[in-house]
């Protein structure tokens, strides 16, 4: 099984920066890709960014040029560097890992507990 723990959320002023971290444990080598999602009150959960096991990245249009997803392989950790934050970035941010489950012969999703990011003056 894969377990994820997020950290780094908090309160930041518009234009500021935060760095989120997602630490993975368990069957690390079964992970195919890791992504960051966010969900604001009254809104659907949306994909913010993801990174594959070979390091390819993709971003939502709303965060391109401001957010960067990266891996720290030695620590089994994925980061989301968030710069030039806007009030509309306020949401609970969740880490997600797509991994292969050999018992069921399918890909499964693991989710962290979420970390709240509030962008406000």
PDB file of C-alpha atoms in Angstrom:
ATOM      1  CA  UNK A   1       0.000   0.000   0.000  1.00  0.00           C
ATOM      2  CA  UNK A   2       1.023   3.630  -0.494  1.00  0.00           C
ATOM      3  CA  UNK A   3       0.611   6.252   2.210  1.00  0.00           C
ATOM      4  CA  UNK A   4       0.905   9.988   1.689  1.00  0.00           C
ATOM      5  CA  UNK A   5       1.366  12.838   4.134  1.00  0.00           C
ATOM      6  CA  UNK A   6       1.187  16.493   3.088  1.00  0.00           C
ATOM      7  CA  UNK A   7       2.713  19.449   4.860  1.00  0.00           C
ATOM      8  CA  UNK A   8       3.516  23.094   4.256  1.00  0.00           C
ATOM      9  CA  UNK A   9       0.122  24.725   4.058  1.00  0.00           C
ATOM     10  CA  UNK A  10      -0.745  27.899   5.878  1.00  0.00           C
ATOM     11  CA  UNK A  11      -1.704  31.530   5.563  1.00  0.00           C
ATOM     12  CA  UNK A  12       0.128  33.707   3.076  1.00  0.00           C
ATOM     13  CA  UNK A  13      -0.410  37.155   1.605  1.00  0.00           C
ATOM     14  CA  UNK A  14      -1.199  37.649  -2.077  1.00  0.00           C
ATOM     15  CA  UNK A  15       2.015  37.594  -4.057  1.00  0.00           C
ATOM     16  CA  UNK A  16       3.696  35.419  -1.484  1.00  0.00           C
ATOM     17  CA  UNK A  17       5.025  31.895  -1.703  1.00  0.00           C
ATOM     18  CA  UNK A  18       4.530  28.530  -0.061  1.00  0.00           C
ATOM     19  CA  UNK A  19       6.162  25.172  -0.555  1.00  0.00           C
ATOM     20  CA  UNK A  20       4.040  22.081  -0.078  1.00  0.00           C
ATOM     21  CA  UNK A  21       5.551  18.669   0.496  1.00  0.00           C
ATOM     22  CA  UNK A  22       4.145  15.190   0.074  1.00  0.00           C
ATOM     23  CA  UNK A  23       6.013  12.339   1.697  1.00  0.00           C
ATOM     24  CA  UNK A  24       5.254   8.847   0.439  1.00  0.00           C
ATOM     25  CA  UNK A  25       5.784   5.550   2.195  1.00  0.00           C
ATOM     26  CA  UNK A  26       4.913   1.934   1.536  1.00  0.00           C
ATOM     27  CA  UNK A  27       5.183   0.434  -1.928  1.00  0.00           C
ATOM     28  CA  UNK A  28       7.064   3.384  -3.366  1.00  0.00           C
ATOM     29  CA  UNK A  29       8.253   1.596  -6.474  1.00  0.00           C
ATOM     30  CA  UNK A  30       4.686   0.887  -7.533  1.00  0.00           C
ATOM     31  CA  UNK A  31       3.929   4.604  -7.980  1.00  0.00           C
ATOM     32  CA  UNK A  32       3.370   5.630 -11.577  1.00  0.00           C
ATOM     33  CA  UNK A  33       2.693   9.318 -11.073  1.00  0.00           C
ATOM     34  CA  UNK A  34       2.112  11.834  -8.321  1.00  0.00           C
ATOM     35  CA  UNK A  35      -0.128  14.860  -8.501  1.00  0.00           C
ATOM     36  CA  UNK A  36      -1.346  17.788  -6.506  1.00  0.00           C
ATOM     37  CA  UNK A  37      -5.049  18.555  -6.453  1.00  0.00           C
ATOM     38  CA  UNK A  38      -6.968  21.305  -4.756  1.00  0.00           C
ATOM     39  CA  UNK A  39     -10.534  21.875  -3.700  1.00  0.00           C
ATOM     40  CA  UNK A  40     -12.080  25.145  -2.642  1.00  0.00           C
ATOM     41  CA  UNK A  41     -15.423  25.351  -0.827  1.00  0.00           C
ATOM     42  CA  UNK A  42     -18.265  24.897  -3.281  1.00  0.00           C
ATOM     43  CA  UNK A  43     -15.899  23.878  -6.053  1.00  0.00           C
ATOM     44  CA  UNK A  44     -14.954  20.567  -7.584  1.00  0.00           C
ATOM     45  CA  UNK A  45     -11.571  19.105  -6.890  1.00  0.00           C
ATOM     46  CA  UNK A  46      -9.179  20.007  -9.680  1.00  0.00           C
ATOM     47  CA  UNK A  47      -5.800  18.808 -10.796  1.00  0.00           C
ATOM     48  CA  UNK A  48      -3.091  21.389 -10.213  1.00  0.00           C
ATOM     49  CA  UNK A  49       0.005  19.557 -11.373  1.00  0.00           C
ATOM     50  CA  UNK A  50       1.428  16.082 -11.756  1.00  0.00           C
ATOM     51  CA  UNK A  51       4.780  14.476 -12.287  1.00  0.00           C
ATOM     52  CA  UNK A  52       5.402  11.027 -13.715  1.00  0.00           C
ATOM     53  CA  UNK A  53       7.942   8.486 -12.551  1.00  0.00           C
ATOM     54  CA  UNK A  54      10.261   9.632 -15.329  1.00  0.00           C
ATOM     55  CA  UNK A  55       9.924  13.272 -14.340  1.00  0.00           C
ATOM     56  CA  UNK A  56       7.522  14.602 -16.942  1.00  0.00           C
ATOM     57  CA  UNK A  57       5.306  17.359 -15.580  1.00  0.00           C
ATOM     58  CA  UNK A  58       2.009  18.971 -16.445  1.00  0.00           C
ATOM     59  CA  UNK A  59       0.181  21.956 -14.983  1.00  0.00           C
ATOM     60  CA  UNK A  60      -3.251  23.451 -14.945  1.00  0.00           C
ATOM     61  CA  UNK A  61      -3.426  26.612 -17.028  1.00  0.00           C
ATOM     62  CA  UNK A  62      -4.311  28.647 -13.960  1.00  0.00           C
ATOM     63  CA  UNK A  63      -0.978  27.916 -12.272  1.00  0.00           C
ATOM     64  CA  UNK A  64       1.436  27.728 -15.193  1.00  0.00           C
ATOM     65  CA  UNK A  65       4.428  29.947 -14.636  1.00  0.00           C
ATOM     66  CA  UNK A  66       3.686  30.269 -10.926  1.00  0.00           C
ATOM     67  CA  UNK A  67       3.757  26.724  -9.539  1.00  0.00           C
ATOM     68  CA  UNK A  68       6.455  24.107  -9.914  1.00  0.00           C
ATOM     69  CA  UNK A  69       6.170  20.430  -9.052  1.00  0.00           C
ATOM     70  CA  UNK A  70       9.363  18.536  -8.333  1.00  0.00           C
ATOM     71  CA  UNK A  71      10.676  15.351  -6.795  1.00  0.00           C
ATOM     72  CA  UNK A  72      13.180  14.712  -4.055  1.00  0.00           C
ATOM     73  CA  UNK A  73      13.770  11.064  -4.786  1.00  0.00           C
ATOM     74  CA  UNK A  74      16.048  10.274  -1.848  1.00  0.00           C
ATOM     75  CA  UNK A  75      13.326  11.381   0.562  1.00  0.00           C
ATOM     76  CA  UNK A  76      10.412   9.868  -1.393  1.00  0.00           C
ATOM     77  CA  UNK A  77       8.926  13.323  -1.472  1.00  0.00           C
ATOM     78  CA  UNK A  78       7.166  15.491  -4.033  1.00  0.00           C
ATOM     79  CA  UNK A  79       7.066  19.252  -3.643  1.00  0.00           C
ATOM     80  CA  UNK A  80       4.819  21.949  -4.992  1.00  0.00           C
ATOM     81  CA  UNK A  81       6.484  25.337  -5.009  1.00  0.00           C
ATOM     82  CA  UNK A  82       3.799  28.003  -5.212  1.00  0.00           C
ATOM     83  CA  UNK A  83       4.838  31.532  -6.105  1.00  0.00           C
ATOM     84  CA  UNK A  84       2.881  34.696  -6.847  1.00  0.00           C
ATOM     85  CA  UNK A  85      -0.052  33.325  -4.923  1.00  0.00           C
ATOM     86  CA  UNK A  86      -3.497  34.741  -5.543  1.00  0.00           C
ATOM     87  CA  UNK A  87      -6.631  34.671  -3.396  1.00  0.00           C
ATOM     88  CA  UNK A  88      -8.183  32.257  -5.877  1.00  0.00           C
ATOM     89  CA  UNK A  89      -5.457  29.755  -4.998  1.00  0.00           C
ATOM     90  CA  UNK A  90      -7.081  29.346  -1.595  1.00  0.00           C
ATOM     91  CA  UNK A  91      -8.065  25.705  -1.196  1.00  0.00           C
ATOM     92  CA  UNK A  92      -7.285  22.457   0.502  1.00  0.00           C
ATOM     93  CA  UNK A  93      -4.419  20.902  -1.393  1.00  0.00           C
ATOM     94  CA  UNK A  94      -4.199  17.133  -1.664  1.00  0.00           C
ATOM     95  CA  UNK A  95      -1.374  14.908  -2.742  1.00  0.00           C
ATOM     96  CA  UNK A  96      -2.291  11.964  -4.940  1.00  0.00           C
ATOM     97  CA  UNK A  97      -0.320   8.951  -6.071  1.00  0.00           C
ATOM     98  CA  UNK A  98      -1.303   6.635  -8.883  1.00  0.00           C
ATOM     99  CA  UNK A  99       0.111   3.203  -8.211  1.00  0.00           C
ATOM    100  CA  UNK A 100      -0.118  -0.342  -9.476  1.00  0.00           C
ATOM    101  CA  UNK A 101      -1.822  -2.838  -7.219  1.00  0.00           C
ATOM    102  CA  UNK A 102      -0.555  -6.309  -8.029  1.00  0.00           C
ATOM    103  CA  UNK A 103      -3.315  -8.029  -6.057  1.00  0.00           C
ATOM    104  CA  UNK A 104      -6.136  -6.504  -8.079  1.00  0.00           C
ATOM    105  CA  UNK A 105      -4.179  -5.948 -11.296  1.00  0.00           C
ATOM    106  CA  UNK A 106      -5.199  -2.334 -11.613  1.00  0.00           C
ATOM    107  CA  UNK A 107      -4.016   1.153 -10.847  1.00  0.00           C
ATOM    108  CA  UNK A 108      -5.246   2.660  -7.613  1.00  0.00           C
ATOM    109  CA  UNK A 109      -5.143   6.137  -6.111  1.00  0.00           C
ATOM    110  CA  UNK A 110      -3.710   7.041  -2.751  1.00  0.00           C
ATOM    111  CA  UNK A 111      -4.612  10.362  -1.157  1.00  0.00           C
ATOM    112  CA  UNK A 112      -3.112  12.414   1.594  1.00  0.00           C
ATOM    113  CA  UNK A 113      -5.163  14.088   4.284  1.00  0.00           C
ATOM    114  CA  UNK A 114      -4.911  17.512   2.688  1.00  0.00           C
ATOM    115  CA  UNK A 115      -3.275  20.746   3.749  1.00  0.00           C
ATOM    116  CA  UNK A 116      -5.046  24.101   3.783  1.00  0.00           C
ATOM    117  CA  UNK A 117      -3.613  27.013   1.840  1.00  0.00           C
ATOM    118  CA  UNK A 118      -5.164  30.394   2.518  1.00  0.00           C
ATOM    119  CA  UNK A 119      -4.126  33.403   0.450  1.00  0.00           C
ATOM    120  CA  UNK A 120      -5.413  36.573   2.017  1.00  0.00           C
ATOM    121  CA  UNK A 121      -4.291  40.027   3.031  1.00  0.00           C
TER     122      UNK A 121
END
